[in-house]
Short mmCIF file of C-alpha atoms and ligand atoms in Angstrom, two decimals:
data_model
loop_
_atom_site.label_atom_id
_atom_site.label_comp_id
_atom_site.label_asym_id
_atom_site.label_seq_id
_atom_site.Cartn_x
_atom_site.Cartn_y
_atom_site.Cartn_z
CA MET A 1 5.79 323.40 -56.56
CA TRP A 2 8.81 323.63 -54.35
CA ARG A 3 10.65 321.13 -52.29
CA ILE A 4 12.49 321.16 -49.03
CA LEU A 5 15.57 319.03 -48.89
CA ILE A 6 16.53 318.08 -45.38
CA SER A 7 19.67 316.13 -44.80
CA CYS A 8 20.21 314.37 -41.53
CA GLN A 9 23.31 312.61 -40.43
CA TYR A 10 23.29 310.03 -37.69
CA ALA A 11 26.23 308.29 -36.13
CA LEU A 12 26.68 304.66 -37.12
CA ALA A 13 26.63 305.09 -40.86
CA LEU A 14 23.10 306.42 -40.84
CA PHE A 15 22.66 308.86 -43.67
CA ALA A 16 19.21 309.98 -44.51
CA THR A 17 17.79 312.26 -47.16
CA VAL A 18 14.22 313.35 -46.70
CA LEU A 19 12.20 314.85 -49.47
CA VAL A 20 9.05 316.64 -48.46
CA TYR A 21 6.54 318.00 -50.95
CA PRO A 22 4.22 320.49 -49.27
CA MET A 23 1.34 322.08 -51.13
CA ARG A 24 1.81 325.43 -52.82
CA ALA A 25 0.57 328.37 -50.77
CA ASP A 26 -1.88 329.36 -53.49
CA GLU A 27 -3.49 325.95 -53.71
CA PRO A 28 -7.06 325.77 -52.38
CA SER A 29 -7.86 323.68 -49.32
CA VAL A 30 -8.88 320.09 -49.85
CA ALA A 31 -12.59 319.48 -50.27
CA THR A 32 -12.37 315.86 -51.28
CA PHE A 33 -9.98 313.05 -52.02
CA TRP A 34 -9.64 311.64 -55.50
CA ALA A 35 -8.90 308.02 -56.28
CA ALA A 36 -8.70 305.33 -58.94
CA ALA A 37 -7.65 301.69 -58.92
CA ALA A 38 -6.52 299.24 -61.57
CA GLU A 39 -5.64 295.58 -61.83
CA VAL A 40 -3.37 293.74 -64.28
CA ASN A 41 -2.88 290.03 -64.66
CA ILE A 42 0.81 289.18 -64.19
CA THR A 43 0.57 285.38 -64.26
CA PRO A 44 3.90 284.19 -65.68
CA GLN A 45 4.54 281.43 -68.20
CA ILE A 46 4.26 277.94 -66.72
CA GLY A 47 7.75 276.68 -65.97
CA ILE A 48 8.97 279.79 -64.20
CA PRO A 49 10.79 278.74 -60.98
CA LEU A 50 8.93 279.02 -57.68
CA VAL A 51 10.54 279.54 -54.27
CA GLY A 52 8.13 277.31 -52.30
CA PRO A 53 8.63 273.98 -54.06
CA GLY A 54 12.13 275.04 -55.13
CA SER A 55 11.42 273.91 -58.70
CA ALA A 56 9.77 274.92 -61.96
CA SER A 57 6.04 275.64 -61.87
CA THR A 58 3.88 272.98 -63.56
CA GLY A 59 0.59 274.86 -63.89
CA VAL A 60 -1.61 277.62 -62.50
CA ALA A 61 -3.79 277.20 -59.41
CA ASP A 62 -4.89 280.84 -59.46
CA GLU A 63 -3.69 283.84 -61.40
CA LEU A 64 -1.28 286.47 -60.13
CA PHE A 65 -2.08 290.18 -60.22
CA ALA A 66 -0.54 293.57 -59.70
CA ARG A 67 -3.02 296.12 -58.43
CA ILE A 68 -2.64 299.85 -58.26
CA LEU A 69 -4.35 302.42 -56.07
CA VAL A 70 -3.78 306.10 -56.75
CA LEU A 71 -4.94 308.56 -54.07
CA SER A 72 -4.93 312.29 -54.60
CA ASP A 73 -5.95 315.42 -52.70
CA GLY A 74 -6.46 317.22 -56.00
CA HIS A 75 -2.90 318.51 -56.00
CA GLN A 76 -0.59 315.77 -54.78
CA SER A 77 -0.98 312.10 -55.63
CA VAL A 78 0.48 308.94 -54.17
CA VAL A 79 0.64 305.51 -55.76
CA ILE A 80 0.38 302.15 -54.00
CA VAL A 81 1.31 299.12 -56.09
CA THR A 82 0.52 295.71 -54.65
CA SER A 83 1.78 292.58 -56.40
CA ASP A 84 1.62 288.80 -56.15
CA LEU A 85 5.40 288.56 -56.39
CA VAL A 86 7.80 286.94 -53.93
CA GLY A 87 9.92 290.09 -54.07
CA VAL A 88 11.69 292.63 -56.24
CA GLY A 89 15.03 294.33 -55.69
CA ILE A 90 15.41 297.95 -54.63
CA PRO A 91 16.65 298.91 -58.15
CA TYR A 92 13.49 297.39 -59.65
CA ALA A 93 11.14 299.21 -57.28
CA GLU A 94 13.03 302.46 -57.89
CA ALA A 95 12.95 302.00 -61.66
CA VAL A 96 9.17 301.49 -61.56
CA GLY A 97 8.86 304.70 -59.51
CA ALA A 98 11.05 306.60 -61.96
CA ALA A 99 9.03 305.37 -64.94
CA ILE A 100 5.78 306.38 -63.22
CA GLU A 101 7.25 309.82 -62.52
CA LYS A 102 8.23 310.21 -66.18
CA LYS A 103 4.79 309.21 -67.47
CA THR A 104 2.55 310.89 -64.88
CA GLY A 105 4.61 313.59 -63.13
CA ILE A 106 4.00 311.91 -59.76
CA PRO A 107 7.42 311.93 -58.07
CA ALA A 108 9.05 308.52 -57.68
CA GLY A 109 9.16 309.15 -53.92
CA ARG A 110 5.37 308.92 -53.88
CA VAL A 111 5.26 305.38 -55.22
CA MET A 112 5.16 302.34 -52.90
CA PHE A 113 5.84 298.95 -54.52
CA ASN A 114 4.62 296.14 -52.23
CA CYS A 115 5.18 292.43 -52.83
CA SER A 116 2.85 289.90 -51.18
CA HIS A 117 5.83 287.49 -50.93
CA THR A 118 3.78 284.53 -52.16
CA HIS A 119 6.12 281.56 -52.20
CA SER A 120 4.12 280.17 -55.11
CA GLY A 121 5.01 283.11 -57.36
CA PRO A 122 8.20 284.38 -58.99
CA GLY A 123 10.25 287.47 -58.37
CA ALA A 124 10.58 290.17 -61.01
CA SER A 125 13.99 291.45 -61.99
CA LEU A 126 15.45 294.17 -64.12
CA PRO A 127 16.96 293.15 -67.48
CA GLU A 128 20.52 293.16 -66.18
CA ASP A 129 19.66 291.05 -63.17
CA ASP A 130 19.03 287.45 -64.19
CA THR A 131 16.78 284.84 -65.77
CA GLU A 132 13.53 286.38 -64.59
CA ALA A 133 14.37 289.45 -66.66
CA SER A 134 11.85 289.08 -69.47
CA TYR A 135 9.06 288.46 -66.96
CA GLY A 136 10.32 291.43 -64.96
CA ARG A 137 10.11 293.66 -68.04
CA GLU A 138 6.57 292.51 -68.72
CA VAL A 139 5.40 293.22 -65.15
CA PHE A 140 7.21 296.56 -65.21
CA GLY A 141 5.40 297.69 -68.36
CA LYS A 142 2.01 296.52 -67.10
CA VAL A 143 2.36 298.26 -63.72
CA VAL A 144 3.43 301.55 -65.26
CA ALA A 145 0.67 301.44 -67.90
CA ALA A 146 -1.98 300.61 -65.27
CA THR A 147 -0.79 303.51 -63.10
CA VAL A 148 -1.04 305.91 -66.05
CA ASP A 149 -4.56 304.60 -66.64
CA CYS A 150 -5.46 305.22 -62.97
CA VAL A 151 -4.20 308.79 -63.08
CA SER A 152 -6.42 309.47 -66.12
CA ARG A 153 -9.46 308.10 -64.28
CA LEU A 154 -9.21 309.84 -60.87
CA GLU A 155 -12.66 310.57 -59.47
CA PRO A 156 -13.92 312.18 -56.24
CA ALA A 157 -13.64 309.69 -53.40
CA ARG A 158 -14.38 309.18 -49.75
CA LEU A 159 -11.88 307.22 -47.66
CA ARG A 160 -12.66 305.12 -44.62
CA ALA A 161 -10.20 303.14 -42.52
CA GLY A 162 -10.39 300.54 -39.78
CA ARG A 163 -8.87 297.48 -38.20
CA GLU A 164 -10.28 294.08 -37.29
CA ALA A 165 -8.81 291.38 -35.06
CA VAL A 166 -7.82 288.20 -36.90
CA GLN A 167 -4.92 285.80 -36.66
CA ILE A 168 -4.01 283.55 -39.56
CA GLY A 169 -0.26 283.77 -38.91
CA PHE A 170 2.04 282.49 -36.19
CA ASN A 171 5.45 283.56 -35.07
CA ARG A 172 7.79 280.96 -36.56
CA ARG A 173 10.76 281.38 -34.20
CA MET A 174 10.59 278.82 -31.42
CA PRO A 175 13.22 278.88 -28.67
CA ARG A 176 14.69 275.39 -28.32
CA GLY A 177 17.79 274.63 -26.30
CA ASP A 178 20.12 277.61 -26.59
CA GLY A 179 18.81 278.76 -29.94
CA ILE A 180 15.85 279.27 -32.24
CA THR A 181 14.28 276.70 -34.55
CA MET A 182 11.61 277.28 -37.16
CA ALA A 183 8.32 276.12 -35.62
CA PRO A 184 5.10 277.86 -34.54
CA ASN A 185 5.74 279.81 -31.34
CA PRO A 186 2.42 280.66 -29.66
CA HIS A 187 4.21 283.08 -27.34
CA GLY A 188 6.12 284.90 -30.08
CA SER A 189 5.25 288.34 -31.44
CA VAL A 190 2.58 288.54 -34.12
CA VAL A 191 0.36 291.23 -35.67
CA PRO A 192 -3.12 289.90 -34.86
CA TRP A 193 -5.20 292.19 -37.03
CA VAL A 194 -6.03 293.23 -40.58
CA ASP A 195 -5.93 296.90 -41.55
CA VAL A 196 -8.56 297.96 -44.08
CA LEU A 197 -8.84 301.06 -46.25
CA GLY A 198 -12.14 301.49 -48.07
CA VAL A 199 -12.24 303.86 -51.05
CA TYR A 200 -15.72 304.87 -52.18
CA ARG A 201 -17.35 307.07 -54.77
CA LYS A 202 -19.61 309.87 -53.61
CA ASP A 203 -22.63 307.68 -54.37
CA GLY A 204 -21.29 305.05 -51.97
CA THR A 205 -20.18 302.53 -54.61
CA ARG A 206 -16.76 301.04 -54.13
CA ILE A 207 -13.60 302.06 -55.94
CA ALA A 208 -11.32 299.76 -53.96
CA ILE A 209 -10.70 297.98 -50.70
CA LEU A 210 -7.09 297.67 -49.64
CA PHE A 211 -6.36 295.25 -46.82
CA SER A 212 -3.07 294.43 -45.18
CA TYR A 213 -1.95 291.52 -43.04
CA ALA A 214 1.51 290.43 -41.92
CA ALA A 215 2.37 286.78 -42.62
CA HIS A 216 4.41 284.78 -45.12
CA PRO A 217 2.10 283.40 -47.85
CA VAL A 218 3.35 279.83 -47.36
CA VAL A 219 0.11 277.90 -46.88
CA ILE A 220 0.86 276.20 -50.21
CA HIS A 221 4.67 276.52 -50.26
CA SER A 222 6.16 273.11 -51.18
CA ALA A 223 2.79 271.31 -51.15
CA SER A 224 2.22 272.20 -54.81
CA THR A 225 4.20 273.20 -57.90
CA LEU A 226 1.29 275.29 -59.20
CA ILE A 227 1.52 279.07 -59.49
CA SER A 228 -0.65 280.75 -56.82
CA ALA A 229 -1.03 284.01 -54.94
CA ASP A 230 -1.43 281.85 -51.79
CA TYR A 231 -3.76 283.09 -49.00
CA PRO A 232 -3.88 286.73 -50.23
CA GLY A 233 -5.22 285.54 -53.60
CA TYR A 234 -7.78 283.28 -51.94
CA ALA A 235 -8.83 286.10 -49.61
CA VAL A 236 -9.41 288.34 -52.64
CA ALA A 237 -11.42 285.58 -54.37
CA HIS A 238 -13.60 285.05 -51.28
CA LEU A 239 -14.13 288.79 -50.87
CA ARG A 240 -15.14 289.05 -54.51
CA ARG A 241 -17.78 286.41 -53.88
CA MET A 242 -18.91 287.88 -50.54
CA LEU A 243 -18.98 291.55 -51.54
CA GLY A 244 -19.61 291.24 -55.27
CA GLY A 245 -17.64 293.05 -57.91
CA GLY A 246 -13.87 292.89 -58.06
CA ASP A 247 -13.25 294.91 -61.19
CA ALA A 248 -12.43 298.58 -61.72
CA GLU A 249 -16.11 299.46 -62.02
CA SER A 250 -17.39 297.57 -58.98
CA GLY A 251 -14.37 297.96 -56.72
CA LEU A 252 -10.95 296.34 -56.78
CA LEU A 253 -9.53 294.35 -53.89
CA LEU A 254 -5.88 294.90 -53.06
CA PHE A 255 -3.75 292.97 -50.58
CA ALA A 256 -0.60 294.56 -49.12
CA GLN A 257 1.85 292.44 -47.16
CA GLY A 258 2.77 293.72 -43.70
CA CYS A 259 5.98 293.04 -41.80
CA GLY A 260 5.70 289.26 -41.91
CA GLY A 261 9.43 288.42 -41.84
CA ASN A 262 9.10 286.20 -38.76
CA ILE A 263 5.48 285.14 -39.27
CA ASN A 264 4.15 282.16 -41.24
CA ALA A 265 0.54 281.94 -42.32
CA PHE A 266 -1.06 278.78 -41.02
CA PRO A 267 -0.99 275.91 -41.86
CA LEU A 268 2.49 275.81 -43.39
CA LYS A 269 2.54 273.60 -46.54
CA GLY A 270 -1.16 272.87 -46.00
CA GLY A 271 -1.97 272.81 -49.73
CA LEU A 272 -4.59 274.47 -51.91
CA GLU A 273 -7.70 273.62 -49.91
CA ALA A 274 -6.15 274.70 -46.64
CA CYS A 275 -5.07 277.90 -48.37
CA SER A 276 -8.63 278.60 -49.44
CA ARG A 277 -9.79 278.19 -45.82
CA THR A 278 -7.06 280.52 -44.53
CA GLY A 279 -8.00 283.08 -47.16
CA LEU A 280 -11.64 282.77 -46.09
CA VAL A 281 -10.80 283.56 -42.44
CA LEU A 282 -8.97 286.70 -43.54
CA ALA A 283 -11.76 287.71 -45.95
CA GLN A 284 -14.37 287.29 -43.22
CA ALA A 285 -12.36 289.59 -40.96
CA VAL A 286 -12.28 292.21 -43.73
CA THR A 287 -16.07 292.07 -44.01
CA ARG A 288 -16.46 292.45 -40.23
CA VAL A 289 -14.38 295.61 -39.91
CA SER A 290 -16.10 298.84 -38.96
CA LEU A 291 -14.62 301.72 -40.88
CA GLU A 292 -14.33 305.36 -39.86
CA ASP A 293 -14.16 308.33 -42.19
CA VAL A 294 -10.77 309.77 -43.07
CA PRO A 295 -11.61 313.48 -43.47
CA PRO A 296 -10.42 315.09 -46.72
CA ALA A 297 -7.04 316.70 -46.08
CA PRO A 298 -3.78 317.35 -47.89
CA ILE A 299 -1.71 314.27 -48.66
CA ARG A 300 1.91 314.50 -47.55
CA ASP A 301 4.82 312.19 -48.11
CA ALA A 302 8.32 311.66 -46.83
CA SER A 303 10.97 309.18 -47.85
CA LEU A 304 14.30 308.35 -46.38
CA THR A 305 16.90 305.65 -46.88
CA VAL A 306 18.84 304.59 -43.82
CA GLN A 307 21.92 302.43 -44.18
CA LEU A 308 22.09 299.35 -41.98
CA PRO A 309 25.68 298.38 -41.10
CA LEU A 310 26.33 294.73 -41.97
CA GLN A 311 28.09 292.22 -39.74
CA LYS A 312 31.70 291.41 -40.50
CA PRO A 313 32.41 288.09 -42.19
CA PRO A 314 34.30 285.53 -40.08
CA PRO A 315 38.12 285.80 -40.11
CA VAL A 316 39.85 284.68 -43.33
CA ALA A 317 41.10 281.43 -41.75
CA GLU A 318 37.57 280.43 -40.71
CA CYS A 319 36.18 281.29 -44.13
CA LYS A 320 38.85 279.07 -45.69
CA ARG A 321 37.89 276.22 -43.35
CA LEU A 322 34.20 276.63 -44.27
CA LEU A 323 35.04 276.67 -47.97
CA ALA A 324 37.31 273.62 -47.70
CA ALA A 325 34.38 271.69 -46.26
CA ASP A 326 32.11 272.78 -49.13
CA PRO A 327 34.28 273.93 -52.07
CA ASP A 328 31.36 274.30 -54.53
CA ASP A 329 29.42 276.72 -52.36
CA GLN A 330 29.63 280.04 -54.21
CA ARG A 331 28.27 281.87 -51.17
CA LEU A 332 31.35 280.82 -49.19
CA VAL A 333 33.65 281.92 -52.03
CA GLU A 334 32.09 285.38 -51.75
CA LEU A 335 32.25 285.31 -47.95
CA LEU A 336 36.00 284.61 -48.12
CA GLN A 337 36.45 287.48 -50.56
CA LEU A 338 34.59 289.82 -48.19
CA ALA A 339 36.76 288.63 -45.29
CA LYS A 340 39.89 289.42 -47.31
CA GLU A 341 38.58 292.87 -48.25
CA ASN A 342 37.57 293.53 -44.62
CA LYS A 343 35.66 296.74 -45.39
CA PRO A 344 32.65 298.20 -43.57
CA ARG A 345 29.52 297.56 -45.61
CA THR A 346 25.89 298.63 -45.34
CA MET A 347 22.50 297.57 -46.72
CA PRO A 348 20.06 300.29 -47.83
CA TYR A 349 16.73 300.35 -46.02
CA PRO A 350 14.30 302.70 -47.79
CA ILE A 351 11.39 303.89 -45.62
CA ARG A 352 8.42 305.83 -46.95
CA GLY A 353 5.44 307.51 -45.34
CA PHE A 354 2.18 308.88 -46.76
CA ALA A 355 0.01 310.95 -44.42
CA LEU A 356 -3.61 311.78 -45.25
CA GLY A 357 -4.13 314.79 -43.05
CA ASN A 358 -3.61 313.94 -39.38
CA THR A 359 -5.75 310.81 -39.48
CA LEU A 360 -4.16 308.13 -41.60
CA CYS A 361 -0.53 307.23 -42.11
CA ILE A 362 0.70 304.54 -44.48
CA LEU A 363 4.25 303.64 -43.61
CA SER A 364 6.29 301.29 -45.75
CA LEU A 365 9.35 299.28 -44.78
CA PRO A 366 11.49 297.25 -47.17
CA HIS A 367 12.94 293.74 -47.01
CA GLU A 368 11.62 290.91 -44.84
CA SER A 369 11.28 293.04 -41.72
CA PHE A 370 10.20 291.35 -38.51
CA CYS A 371 6.68 292.09 -37.27
CA ASP A 372 8.24 293.65 -34.17
CA TYR A 373 8.90 296.77 -36.29
CA GLN A 374 5.26 296.97 -37.31
CA LEU A 375 4.13 296.56 -33.70
CA TRP A 376 6.58 299.22 -32.56
CA ALA A 377 5.57 301.68 -35.31
CA ASP A 378 1.89 301.09 -34.59
CA GLY A 379 2.41 301.77 -30.88
CA GLU A 380 4.44 304.95 -31.46
CA SER A 381 2.44 306.37 -34.36
CA PRO A 382 0.83 309.79 -33.80
CA TYR A 383 -1.93 308.94 -36.33
CA ARG A 384 -5.40 307.52 -35.63
CA ASP A 385 -4.96 304.85 -38.30
CA THR A 386 -1.53 303.47 -39.10
CA PHE A 387 -0.87 300.93 -41.83
CA VAL A 388 2.62 299.45 -41.92
CA PHE A 389 3.61 297.62 -45.09
CA GLY A 390 6.67 295.39 -45.24
CA TYR A 391 8.24 293.95 -48.43
CA THR A 392 7.91 297.41 -50.00
CA GLY A 393 10.48 299.29 -52.07
CA GLY A 394 12.74 296.23 -52.41
CA VAL A 395 13.33 292.88 -50.74
CA HIS A 396 16.92 291.69 -50.34
CA ALA A 397 17.21 290.11 -46.89
CA TYR A 398 15.58 289.44 -43.57
CA VAL A 399 15.74 292.27 -41.06
CA ALA A 400 15.53 290.89 -37.54
CA THR A 401 15.61 292.57 -34.14
CA ALA A 402 18.76 293.48 -32.20
CA ARG A 403 17.98 290.71 -29.75
CA ALA A 404 17.81 288.08 -32.49
CA TYR A 405 21.08 289.28 -34.07
CA ARG A 406 22.83 289.20 -30.70
CA MET A 407 22.19 285.43 -30.60
CA GLY A 408 24.72 285.04 -33.41
CA LEU A 409 24.82 281.53 -34.88
CA LEU A 410 21.98 280.47 -32.57
CA GLY A 411 19.70 283.24 -33.91
CA GLY A 412 17.66 280.94 -36.14
CA TYR A 413 17.03 280.98 -39.90
CA GLU A 414 16.30 284.70 -40.27
CA ALA A 415 19.02 286.14 -38.02
CA SER A 416 21.94 283.69 -38.02
CA PRO A 417 24.98 284.72 -40.10
CA ARG A 418 25.14 281.22 -41.63
CA ARG A 419 21.49 280.82 -42.56
CA SER A 420 19.51 283.45 -44.46
CA GLY A 421 22.31 285.95 -43.82
CA LEU A 422 24.57 283.83 -46.01
CA ASN A 423 21.84 283.40 -48.63
CA SER A 424 21.35 287.13 -49.10
CA GLN A 425 23.40 288.94 -51.71
CA TYR A 426 25.26 290.63 -48.84
CA ARG A 427 26.38 287.26 -47.38
CA THR A 428 26.19 288.61 -43.81
CA PRO A 429 23.20 289.97 -41.86
CA PRO A 430 22.85 293.50 -40.44
CA GLN A 431 24.38 294.35 -37.09
CA PRO A 432 22.16 294.57 -33.97
CA VAL A 433 22.30 298.38 -34.19
CA ALA A 434 20.06 298.10 -37.25
CA GLU A 435 17.02 298.09 -34.96
CA GLN A 436 17.92 301.45 -33.47
CA ILE A 437 18.63 302.93 -36.90
CA ILE A 438 15.31 301.72 -38.33
CA LYS A 439 13.33 303.10 -35.39
CA GLY A 440 15.21 306.40 -35.74
CA GLY A 441 14.32 306.43 -39.44
CA ILE A 442 10.62 305.84 -38.79
CA THR A 443 10.61 308.62 -36.18
CA GLU A 444 12.28 310.89 -38.73
CA ILE A 445 9.56 310.11 -41.29
CA TRP A 446 6.86 311.17 -38.82
CA ARG A 447 8.79 314.30 -37.92
CA SER A 448 9.10 315.20 -41.60
CA LEU A 449 5.41 314.60 -42.25
CA ALA A 450 4.49 316.83 -39.29
CA GLN A 451 6.99 319.49 -40.38
CA SER A 452 5.50 319.48 -43.83
CA ALA A 453 2.04 320.02 -42.34
CA GLU A 454 3.30 322.97 -40.29
CA ASN A 455 5.00 324.56 -43.28
CA GLN A 456 1.88 324.17 -45.28
CA SER A 457 -0.37 325.68 -42.63
CA ALA A 458 2.04 328.62 -42.17
CA GLN A 459 1.93 329.26 -45.91
CA THR A 460 -1.84 329.09 -46.03
CA GLN A 461 -2.06 331.63 -43.20
CA SER A 462 0.42 334.03 -44.77
CA SER A 463 -1.31 333.86 -48.16
CA ALA A 464 -4.65 334.61 -46.47
CA LYS A 465 -3.30 337.89 -45.03
ZN1 ZN B 1 10.49 285.10 -46.63
#
């Protein structure tokens, strides 16, 4: 196998490295896909802190899972990991990819690690990170072992993809006065559909169904201190009941979070029963979808990390004033330090794309990206079926639109430099130019996938001569 290494340099601190893995010229054409799926229980110990209630968990409403889908064209394989975790850092997602590469030979660049972002679940960290470390190690080991198991069980598969209209989420950025407050905005952008990938054996039995929707799993949120996968978990439970099965033999059900950074599932803080109803609406949409065949074709991949320039901290004098008003706020201590250093800083934004022939593209974006990126990518995509995952490859901060960032302090929770921007480890949000850089990165992924297809077809032709 050989690789092409393409380096691209953009202005504005955009540096991208694209790795493309075309098939070898002597490899036969693809007659079928291969696939396997696995599921591991990752329910943590009771007591682990939960984001939603902002306190320790007191019990388990429903168990948390990581689920793995490996797809192969017989030569190249890609791995999709879905997890009932609020988020993992980029180093964690990369370490999982590296461990999978070591154990299976599948390059780390062909592993997507998606977090559902359930607010009733924990994050998973690497040992050096913090208190969630031992849980993080446990999840890490289980995900890698389950992926190895999948690779050993690959079987011939037929893929079918489709989309069904459904809306269980609402844009949560409501214009009020000069700024944005957090409330349902019926006129705001939203992704009103579920994308569905069905993976079947040759005899028609199910290997897996992967479905993806974009909305914060916050139907439980602070209404309960129980551990839960929120609406994605309930949707899986309803699907299991409606379709039968739910294990590796009878077909696993995987949920991947889309770009739900500015979307809340409804009703916010509705509690367990409301969550079950929301999950049911999503599950029903999955059962309604009409799927079309994805013809067997080579699987290609491209990955690229763009750097998003971060906003400058306020001037030193203003940082000192903020800190004087709240001397115990460690975030402000760090903000003052950044103001004193006054250096340009960036946040990595890893993007990944898997293409199955010219029909299906699975694109993954990191962080809490706004749904506007998913809508844009969907509209621009050259593929018949386009899935866009958010919360994949690492989750460190919200990533809003240029328009939202230009509102400055009035930009609402996700975009204001004093709200989530201050909460993130970077202490300031990205600059408005981030939108342009991300869209450039996505375009570059598609270009690389197409280039890889051309290279491959040229090689096939020359080897046939
Ligand atoms: Zn969030």
